[in-house]
Amino acid sequence: MNDSIPLFETNLTSLPLLHRGKVRDIYAVDEHHLLIIQTDRLSAFDVILPTPVPGKGKVLTRLSHFWFEKLSHILPNHLTGIAPESVVTPEEREQVIDRAFVVKRLQPLPIEAIVRGYIVGSGWKDYQRTGAVSGIALPSGLQEADKLPMGAVFTPSTKAMAGAHDENISFEECERLLGVALAQAVRSNSIALYSEAADYAATRGVIIADTKFEFGQDAAGQLYLIDEVLTPDSSRFWPADQYRPGKNPPSYDKQFVRDWLEQLNWNKQPPAPAIPDEILAQTVARYQEALDRLLH
């Protein structure tokens, strides 16, 4: 990731801006297509940090494209194959090259589909407090970062706007939000996607501890995998050779920035602190290593 000029925010005038999210800027191409641009913004604790991570959006784009293709036999995705450069003006192409997708315009589901293969993060906090995660009872005596003995579990959460916090919900609440059949389809597809990806990553010396998927539907109700998939922004990637149950391993993702933020006297509300150069450099290196390990 040697992009010297990071892209914090896009500024296209040829297409209408629909939404500026925590990381992605979304533009309308026409009534059937969207342009999604992965910027170099970084969010932590649902707050956008003021410091962009150079080249991060291009890493997210390459990894997402890899996984969308690799997992397309499990579930269709929103990619169209239309070149992003073809839907903007020549002057705007620099903002989309290697960091954008033209996708089908679908109705996103109102949940984050989280799959956990290991007990860590907010799941570990839930477990310490209740012996369960998202209402799923777990065996007693688990250590932090233990692999879940019953296999991967589906632990959905609400979808928060920028500045608000996602909240873990039970599967029953997920059924109430989506309907029983759709909730069950999301759960089974999420676990299938995670399991295949985790098996592949293991062959590259990477543990996928957990990940977040997003889904959408077309007018006919067909389910699609959307947004980004299995990137350092949406997953915990651990180096297998440094994994030890009982402690949170070092990671190829933004957990490094979260750990730095946890040491500060910051209330996790905007505005977020700027990332110092040495933390930024190590973050860039971790994103690049995730890409190198998984793709090369």
mmCIF file of C-alpha atoms in Angstrom:
data_model
loop_
_atom_site.group_PDB
_atom_site.id
_atom_site.type_symbol
_atom_site.label_atom_id
_atom_site.label_comp_id
_atom_site.label_asym_id
_atom_site.label_seq_id
_atom_site.Cartn_x
_atom_site.Cartn_y
_atom_site.Cartn_z
ATOM 1 C CA MET A 1 0.000 0.000 0.000
ATOM 2 C CA ASN A 2 2.318 2.750 -1.187
ATOM 3 C CA ASP A 3 -0.326 5.264 -2.224
ATOM 4 C CA SER A 4 1.210 8.532 -1.126
ATOM 5 C CA ILE A 5 -1.965 10.644 -1.378
ATOM 6 C CA PRO A 6 -4.810 9.129 0.645
ATOM 7 C CA LEU A 7 -8.433 9.650 -0.374
ATOM 8 C CA PHE A 8 -10.414 10.800 2.650
ATOM 9 C CA GLU A 9 -13.519 11.857 0.742
ATOM 10 C CA THR A 10 -14.647 11.650 -2.872
ATOM 11 C CA ASN A 11 -15.989 14.601 -4.779
ATOM 12 C CA LEU A 12 -17.774 13.471 -7.923
ATOM 13 C CA THR A 13 -19.970 15.995 -9.690
ATOM 14 C CA SER A 14 -21.050 13.762 -12.591
ATOM 15 C CA LEU A 15 -23.208 11.497 -10.375
ATOM 16 C CA PRO A 16 -25.540 12.274 -7.450
ATOM 17 C CA LEU A 17 -24.129 11.395 -4.022
ATOM 18 C CA LEU A 18 -26.580 9.158 -2.139
ATOM 19 C CA HIS A 19 -24.688 8.414 1.062
ATOM 20 C CA ARG A 20 -21.360 8.989 2.733
ATOM 21 C CA GLY A 21 -20.815 6.114 5.169
ATOM 22 C CA LYS A 22 -18.057 5.356 7.628
ATOM 23 C CA VAL A 23 -15.769 4.184 4.811
ATOM 24 C CA ARG A 24 -17.744 4.084 1.551
ATOM 25 C CA ASP A 25 -19.145 6.891 -0.591
ATOM 26 C CA ILE A 26 -22.162 5.770 -2.633
ATOM 27 C CA TYR A 27 -23.351 7.438 -5.835
ATOM 28 C CA ALA A 28 -26.351 6.718 -8.078
ATOM 29 C CA VAL A 29 -25.413 5.583 -11.590
ATOM 30 C CA ASP A 30 -28.994 4.957 -12.728
ATOM 31 C CA GLU A 31 -32.132 3.360 -11.304
ATOM 32 C CA HIS A 32 -30.538 -0.110 -11.375
ATOM 33 C CA HIS A 33 -26.903 0.568 -10.433
ATOM 34 C CA LEU A 34 -24.805 2.226 -7.739
ATOM 35 C CA LEU A 35 -21.163 3.273 -7.657
ATOM 36 C CA ILE A 36 -19.538 2.325 -4.344
ATOM 37 C CA ILE A 37 -16.130 3.875 -3.646
ATOM 38 C CA GLN A 38 -13.921 2.559 -0.832
ATOM 39 C CA THR A 39 -12.176 5.623 0.618
ATOM 40 C CA ASP A 40 -9.192 5.559 2.976
ATOM 41 C CA ARG A 41 -11.341 6.615 5.946
ATOM 42 C CA LEU A 42 -11.060 4.503 9.081
ATOM 43 C CA SER A 43 -13.773 4.105 11.700
ATOM 44 C CA ALA A 44 -13.351 2.669 15.174
ATOM 45 C CA PHE A 45 -16.058 2.279 17.814
ATOM 46 C CA ASP A 46 -18.438 3.565 15.105
ATOM 47 C CA VAL A 47 -16.665 6.926 14.910
ATOM 48 C CA ILE A 48 -14.797 8.110 11.800
ATOM 49 C CA LEU A 49 -11.196 8.999 12.618
ATOM 50 C CA PRO A 50 -9.783 12.213 11.122
ATOM 51 C CA THR A 51 -6.674 10.467 9.750
ATOM 52 C CA PRO A 52 -7.024 8.482 6.490
ATOM 53 C CA VAL A 53 -5.000 5.279 6.015
ATOM 54 C CA PRO A 54 -3.149 5.569 2.670
ATOM 55 C CA GLY A 55 -4.152 2.846 0.196
ATOM 56 C CA LYS A 56 -6.646 1.217 2.566
ATOM 57 C CA GLY A 57 -9.591 1.576 0.191
ATOM 58 C CA LYS A 58 -7.678 -0.224 -2.554
ATOM 59 C CA VAL A 59 -6.870 -3.120 -0.207
ATOM 60 C CA LEU A 60 -10.556 -3.398 0.761
ATOM 61 C CA THR A 61 -11.532 -3.385 -2.910
ATOM 62 C CA ARG A 62 -9.035 -6.079 -3.952
ATOM 63 C CA LEU A 63 -9.866 -8.359 -1.041
ATOM 64 C CA SER A 64 -13.620 -7.908 -1.451
ATOM 65 C CA HIS A 65 -13.387 -8.665 -5.160
ATOM 66 C CA PHE A 66 -11.351 -11.804 -4.423
ATOM 67 C CA TRP A 67 -13.864 -13.088 -1.855
ATOM 68 C CA PHE A 68 -16.960 -12.147 -3.877
ATOM 69 C CA GLU A 69 -15.623 -14.284 -6.746
ATOM 70 C CA LYS A 70 -14.420 -17.127 -4.526
ATOM 71 C CA LEU A 71 -17.717 -17.433 -2.652
ATOM 72 C CA SER A 72 -20.160 -16.756 -5.503
ATOM 73 C CA HIS A 73 -21.147 -20.436 -5.675
ATOM 74 C CA ILE A 74 -22.650 -20.118 -2.178
ATOM 75 C CA LEU A 75 -24.609 -16.922 -2.801
ATOM 76 C CA PRO A 76 -24.787 -14.383 -5.649
ATOM 77 C CA ASN A 77 -23.309 -10.940 -4.983
ATOM 78 C CA HIS A 78 -24.025 -7.411 -6.113
ATOM 79 C CA LEU A 79 -21.058 -7.009 -8.505
ATOM 80 C CA THR A 80 -21.935 -6.227 -12.127
ATOM 81 C CA GLY A 81 -18.542 -6.297 -13.847
ATOM 82 C CA ILE A 82 -19.118 -2.757 -15.168
ATOM 83 C CA ALA A 83 -15.872 -0.770 -15.004
ATOM 84 C CA PRO A 84 -16.173 2.101 -12.490
ATOM 85 C CA GLU A 85 -14.061 4.321 -14.772
ATOM 86 C CA SER A 86 -16.798 4.038 -17.419
ATOM 87 C CA VAL A 87 -19.488 5.766 -15.333
ATOM 88 C CA VAL A 88 -17.555 8.906 -14.312
ATOM 89 C CA THR A 89 -15.872 11.718 -16.255
ATOM 90 C CA PRO A 90 -12.194 11.428 -17.273
ATOM 91 C CA GLU A 91 -11.282 14.007 -14.619
ATOM 92 C CA GLU A 92 -12.901 11.860 -11.900
ATOM 93 C CA ARG A 93 -11.348 8.515 -12.805
ATOM 94 C CA GLU A 94 -8.481 8.919 -10.357
ATOM 95 C CA GLN A 95 -11.047 8.786 -7.519
ATOM 96 C CA VAL A 96 -12.411 5.390 -8.597
ATOM 97 C CA ILE A 97 -9.479 3.446 -10.103
ATOM 98 C CA ASP A 98 -8.820 0.251 -8.078
ATOM 99 C CA ARG A 99 -11.145 1.377 -5.269
ATOM 100 C CA ALA A 100 -14.703 1.168 -6.587
ATOM 101 C CA PHE A 101 -17.439 -1.203 -7.749
ATOM 102 C CA VAL A 102 -20.487 -0.645 -9.916
ATOM 103 C CA VAL A 103 -23.111 -2.790 -8.205
ATOM 104 C CA LYS A 104 -26.738 -3.804 -8.500
ATOM 105 C CA ARG A 105 -29.129 -1.521 -6.669
ATOM 106 C CA LEU A 106 -30.632 -3.743 -3.953
ATOM 107 C CA GLN A 107 -32.561 -3.312 -0.708
ATOM 108 C CA PRO A 108 -30.093 -3.800 2.187
ATOM 109 C CA LEU A 109 -31.250 -5.858 5.157
ATOM 110 C CA PRO A 110 -31.404 -3.862 8.428
ATOM 111 C CA ILE A 111 -28.903 -6.053 10.320
ATOM 112 C CA GLU A 112 -25.188 -6.783 10.465
ATOM 113 C CA ALA A 113 -24.684 -10.524 9.933
ATOM 114 C CA ILE A 114 -21.816 -11.379 12.291
ATOM 115 C CA VAL A 115 -20.248 -14.839 12.425
ATOM 116 C CA ARG A 116 -17.857 -15.773 15.234
ATOM 117 C CA GLY A 117 -15.529 -18.745 15.137
ATOM 118 C CA TYR A 118 -13.610 -17.571 18.221
ATOM 119 C CA ILE A 119 -14.711 -15.821 21.405
ATOM 120 C CA VAL A 120 -13.198 -12.339 21.451
ATOM 121 C CA GLY A 121 -14.154 -8.651 21.367
ATOM 122 C CA SER A 122 -17.742 -7.748 22.285
ATOM 123 C CA GLY A 123 -18.592 -11.479 22.202
ATOM 124 C CA TRP A 124 -16.010 -12.132 24.918
ATOM 125 C CA LYS A 125 -17.452 -9.280 27.011
ATOM 126 C CA ASP A 126 -20.958 -10.755 26.602
ATOM 127 C CA TYR A 127 -19.687 -14.199 27.560
ATOM 128 C CA GLN A 128 -17.898 -12.936 30.673
ATOM 129 C CA ARG A 129 -21.054 -11.178 31.778
ATOM 130 C CA THR A 130 -23.721 -13.748 30.849
ATOM 131 C CA GLY A 131 -22.040 -17.009 29.771
ATOM 132 C CA ALA A 132 -23.620 -16.476 26.350
ATOM 133 C CA VAL A 133 -23.167 -14.422 23.195
ATOM 134 C CA SER A 134 -26.253 -12.914 21.529
ATOM 135 C CA GLY A 135 -28.374 -15.252 23.634
ATOM 136 C CA ILE A 136 -26.444 -18.386 22.552
ATOM 137 C CA ALA A 137 -25.279 -20.255 25.671
ATOM 138 C CA LEU A 138 -21.616 -21.265 25.488
ATOM 139 C CA PRO A 139 -19.703 -23.865 27.515
ATOM 140 C CA SER A 140 -18.244 -22.593 30.773
ATOM 141 C CA GLY A 141 -14.502 -22.148 31.196
ATOM 142 C CA LEU A 142 -13.682 -20.678 27.814
ATOM 143 C CA GLN A 143 -10.636 -18.423 27.635
ATOM 144 C CA GLU A 144 -10.410 -15.221 25.641
ATOM 145 C CA ALA A 145 -9.713 -15.994 21.948
ATOM 146 C CA ASP A 146 -10.654 -19.677 22.332
ATOM 147 C CA LYS A 147 -12.027 -21.384 19.241
ATOM 148 C CA LEU A 148 -15.721 -22.054 19.795
ATOM 149 C CA PRO A 149 -16.036 -25.806 20.442
ATOM 150 C CA MET A 150 -19.448 -26.095 18.771
ATOM 151 C CA GLY A 151 -18.290 -24.393 15.568
ATOM 152 C CA ALA A 152 -19.052 -20.945 14.227
ATOM 153 C CA VAL A 153 -22.093 -19.089 15.578
ATOM 154 C CA PHE A 154 -24.282 -16.407 13.995
ATOM 155 C CA THR A 155 -24.597 -13.346 16.243
ATOM 156 C CA PRO A 156 -26.464 -10.551 14.453
ATOM 157 C CA SER A 157 -26.416 -6.917 15.464
ATOM 158 C CA THR A 158 -28.350 -3.785 14.676
ATOM 159 C CA LYS A 159 -26.987 -1.475 11.981
ATOM 160 C CA ALA A 160 -26.001 1.879 13.457
ATOM 161 C CA MET A 161 -25.633 5.193 11.676
ATOM 162 C CA ALA A 162 -22.223 6.914 11.820
ATOM 163 C CA GLY A 163 -21.575 8.031 15.384
ATOM 164 C CA ALA A 164 -24.010 5.522 16.921
ATOM 165 C CA HIS A 165 -23.107 2.045 18.167
ATOM 166 C CA ASP A 166 -24.210 -1.315 16.768
ATOM 167 C CA GLU A 167 -25.903 -3.517 19.363
ATOM 168 C CA ASN A 168 -25.834 -7.318 19.493
ATOM 169 C CA ILE A 169 -29.284 -8.866 19.214
ATOM 170 C CA SER A 170 -30.625 -12.386 19.687
ATOM 171 C CA PHE A 171 -31.635 -14.584 16.770
ATOM 172 C CA GLU A 172 -35.257 -14.224 17.908
ATOM 173 C CA GLU A 173 -34.970 -10.468 17.501
ATOM 174 C CA CYS A 174 -33.395 -11.036 14.091
ATOM 175 C CA GLU A 175 -36.410 -13.179 13.127
ATOM 176 C CA ARG A 176 -38.729 -10.385 14.235
ATOM 177 C CA LEU A 177 -36.827 -7.871 12.080
ATOM 178 C CA LEU A 178 -36.493 -10.022 8.947
ATOM 179 C CA GLY A 179 -39.155 -12.686 9.238
ATOM 180 C CA VAL A 180 -38.408 -16.307 10.150
ATOM 181 C CA ALA A 181 -37.540 -17.685 6.688
ATOM 182 C CA LEU A 182 -35.267 -14.792 5.713
ATOM 183 C CA ALA A 183 -33.512 -14.780 9.089
ATOM 184 C CA GLN A 184 -32.797 -18.498 8.759
ATOM 185 C CA ALA A 185 -31.491 -18.026 5.197
ATOM 186 C CA VAL A 186 -29.187 -15.225 6.369
ATOM 187 C CA ARG A 187 -27.899 -17.363 9.242
ATOM 188 C CA SER A 188 -27.205 -20.463 7.152
ATOM 189 C CA ASN A 189 -25.549 -18.491 4.336
ATOM 190 C CA SER A 190 -23.470 -16.451 6.775
ATOM 191 C CA ILE A 191 -22.071 -19.553 8.445
ATOM 192 C CA ALA A 192 -21.427 -21.252 5.072
ATOM 193 C CA LEU A 193 -19.582 -18.167 3.762
ATOM 194 C CA TYR A 194 -17.504 -17.819 6.911
ATOM 195 C CA SER A 195 -16.659 -21.521 7.091
ATOM 196 C CA GLU A 196 -15.392 -21.735 3.512
ATOM 197 C CA ALA A 197 -13.394 -18.514 3.880
ATOM 198 C CA ALA A 198 -11.899 -19.619 7.208
ATOM 199 C CA ASP A 199 -10.835 -22.965 5.734
ATOM 200 C CA TYR A 200 -9.113 -21.194 2.834
ATOM 201 C CA ALA A 201 -7.447 -18.586 5.075
ATOM 202 C CA ALA A 202 -6.072 -21.355 7.298
ATOM 203 C CA THR A 203 -4.094 -22.642 4.297
ATOM 204 C CA ARG A 204 -2.476 -19.183 4.105
ATOM 205 C CA GLY A 205 -1.545 -19.055 7.787
ATOM 206 C CA VAL A 206 -4.408 -16.725 8.706
ATOM 207 C CA ILE A 207 -7.155 -17.325 11.282
ATOM 208 C CA ILE A 208 -10.440 -15.512 10.609
ATOM 209 C CA ALA A 209 -11.681 -15.091 14.164
ATOM 210 C CA ASP A 210 -14.922 -13.391 13.189
ATOM 211 C CA THR A 211 -16.417 -11.364 10.377
ATOM 212 C CA LYS A 212 -19.396 -9.243 9.389
ATOM 213 C CA PHE A 213 -21.468 -9.785 6.251
ATOM 214 C CA GLU A 214 -24.161 -7.601 4.761
ATOM 215 C CA PHE A 215 -27.002 -8.793 2.585
ATOM 216 C CA GLY A 216 -29.534 -7.242 0.248
ATOM 217 C CA GLN A 217 -32.553 -8.353 -1.761
ATOM 218 C CA ASP A 218 -33.840 -7.592 -5.223
ATOM 219 C CA ALA A 219 -37.484 -6.956 -6.050
ATOM 220 C CA ALA A 220 -38.084 -10.711 -6.393
ATOM 221 C CA GLY A 221 -36.718 -11.393 -2.895
ATOM 222 C CA GLN A 222 -33.450 -13.017 -4.090
ATOM 223 C CA LEU A 223 -30.745 -12.728 -1.421
ATOM 224 C CA TYR A 224 -27.376 -11.222 -2.377
ATOM 225 C CA LEU A 225 -24.070 -10.710 -0.602
ATOM 226 C CA ILE A 226 -23.343 -6.965 -0.706
ATOM 227 C CA ASP A 227 -21.118 -4.178 0.645
ATOM 228 C CA GLU A 228 -17.576 -5.439 1.384
ATOM 229 C CA VAL A 229 -16.621 -8.966 2.359
ATOM 230 C CA LEU A 230 -13.909 -10.484 4.559
ATOM 231 C CA THR A 231 -11.646 -7.432 4.716
ATOM 232 C CA PRO A 232 -9.527 -6.121 7.612
ATOM 233 C CA ASP A 233 -12.325 -3.591 8.243
ATOM 234 C CA SER A 234 -15.045 -6.219 8.639
ATOM 235 C CA SER A 235 -13.052 -9.134 10.104
ATOM 236 C CA ARG A 236 -10.484 -10.101 12.686
ATOM 237 C CA PHE A 237 -7.512 -11.719 10.931
ATOM 238 C CA TRP A 238 -4.928 -13.359 13.193
ATOM 239 C CA PRO A 239 -1.528 -14.794 12.220
ATOM 240 C CA ALA A 240 -1.875 -18.517 12.956
ATOM 241 C CA ASP A 241 1.725 -18.821 14.101
ATOM 242 C CA GLN A 242 1.165 -16.232 16.861
ATOM 243 C CA TYR A 243 -2.187 -17.520 18.089
ATOM 244 C CA ARG A 244 -2.387 -18.523 21.768
ATOM 245 C CA PRO A 245 -5.716 -19.064 23.572
ATOM 246 C CA GLY A 246 -6.079 -16.876 26.634
ATOM 247 C CA LYS A 247 -5.069 -13.594 25.026
ATOM 248 C CA ASN A 248 -6.066 -11.477 22.071
ATOM 249 C CA PRO A 249 -3.501 -12.194 19.326
ATOM 250 C CA PRO A 250 -1.931 -9.453 17.189
ATOM 251 C CA SER A 251 -4.093 -8.850 14.142
ATOM 252 C CA TYR A 252 -3.986 -7.813 10.489
ATOM 253 C CA ASP A 253 -6.801 -5.339 10.835
ATOM 254 C CA LYS A 254 -7.944 -2.175 12.560
ATOM 255 C CA GLN A 255 -7.944 -3.881 15.972
ATOM 256 C CA PHE A 256 -4.437 -2.411 16.271
ATOM 257 C CA VAL A 257 -5.945 1.102 16.109
ATOM 258 C CA ARG A 258 -8.748 0.113 18.502
ATOM 259 C CA ASP A 259 -6.153 -1.112 21.021
ATOM 260 C CA TRP A 260 -4.288 2.201 20.748
ATOM 261 C CA LEU A 261 -7.525 4.149 21.224
ATOM 262 C CA GLU A 262 -8.436 2.071 24.291
ATOM 263 C CA GLN A 263 -5.301 3.371 26.009
ATOM 264 C CA LEU A 264 -6.370 7.003 25.543
ATOM 265 C CA ASN A 265 -8.678 9.081 27.660
ATOM 266 C CA TRP A 266 -11.268 9.253 24.868
ATOM 267 C CA ASN A 267 -15.007 8.777 25.429
ATOM 268 C CA LYS A 268 -15.559 7.078 22.021
ATOM 269 C CA GLN A 269 -17.689 9.997 20.841
ATOM 270 C CA PRO A 270 -16.840 12.372 17.973
ATOM 271 C CA PRO A 271 -14.453 13.999 17.438
ATOM 272 C CA ALA A 272 -11.959 11.120 17.404
ATOM 273 C CA PRO A 273 -8.251 11.740 17.994
ATOM 274 C CA ALA A 274 -5.804 11.888 15.082
ATOM 275 C CA ILE A 275 -3.694 8.781 14.513
ATOM 276 C CA PRO A 276 0.038 9.402 15.156
ATOM 277 C CA ASP A 277 2.468 8.643 12.322
ATOM 278 C CA GLU A 278 3.962 5.532 13.940
ATOM 279 C CA ILE A 279 0.522 3.980 14.604
ATOM 280 C CA LEU A 280 -0.563 4.890 11.068
ATOM 281 C CA ALA A 281 2.533 3.282 9.514
ATOM 282 C CA GLN A 282 1.951 0.046 11.431
ATOM 283 C CA THR A 283 -1.732 0.052 10.449
ATOM 284 C CA VAL A 284 -0.825 0.432 6.758
ATOM 285 C CA ALA A 285 1.616 -2.480 7.116
ATOM 286 C CA ARG A 286 -1.034 -4.712 8.727
ATOM 287 C CA TYR A 287 -3.593 -4.093 5.985
ATOM 288 C CA GLN A 288 -0.958 -4.807 3.348
ATOM 289 C CA GLU A 289 0.121 -8.023 5.082
ATOM 290 C CA ALA A 290 -3.495 -9.248 5.197
ATOM 291 C CA LEU A 291 -3.681 -8.735 1.435
ATOM 292 C CA ASP A 292 -0.293 -10.357 0.778
ATOM 293 C CA ARG A 293 -1.010 -13.408 2.939
ATOM 294 C CA LEU A 294 -4.462 -14.089 1.546
ATOM 295 C CA LEU A 295 -3.931 -13.317 -2.146
ATOM 296 C CA HIS A 296 -0.286 -13.926 -2.980
#
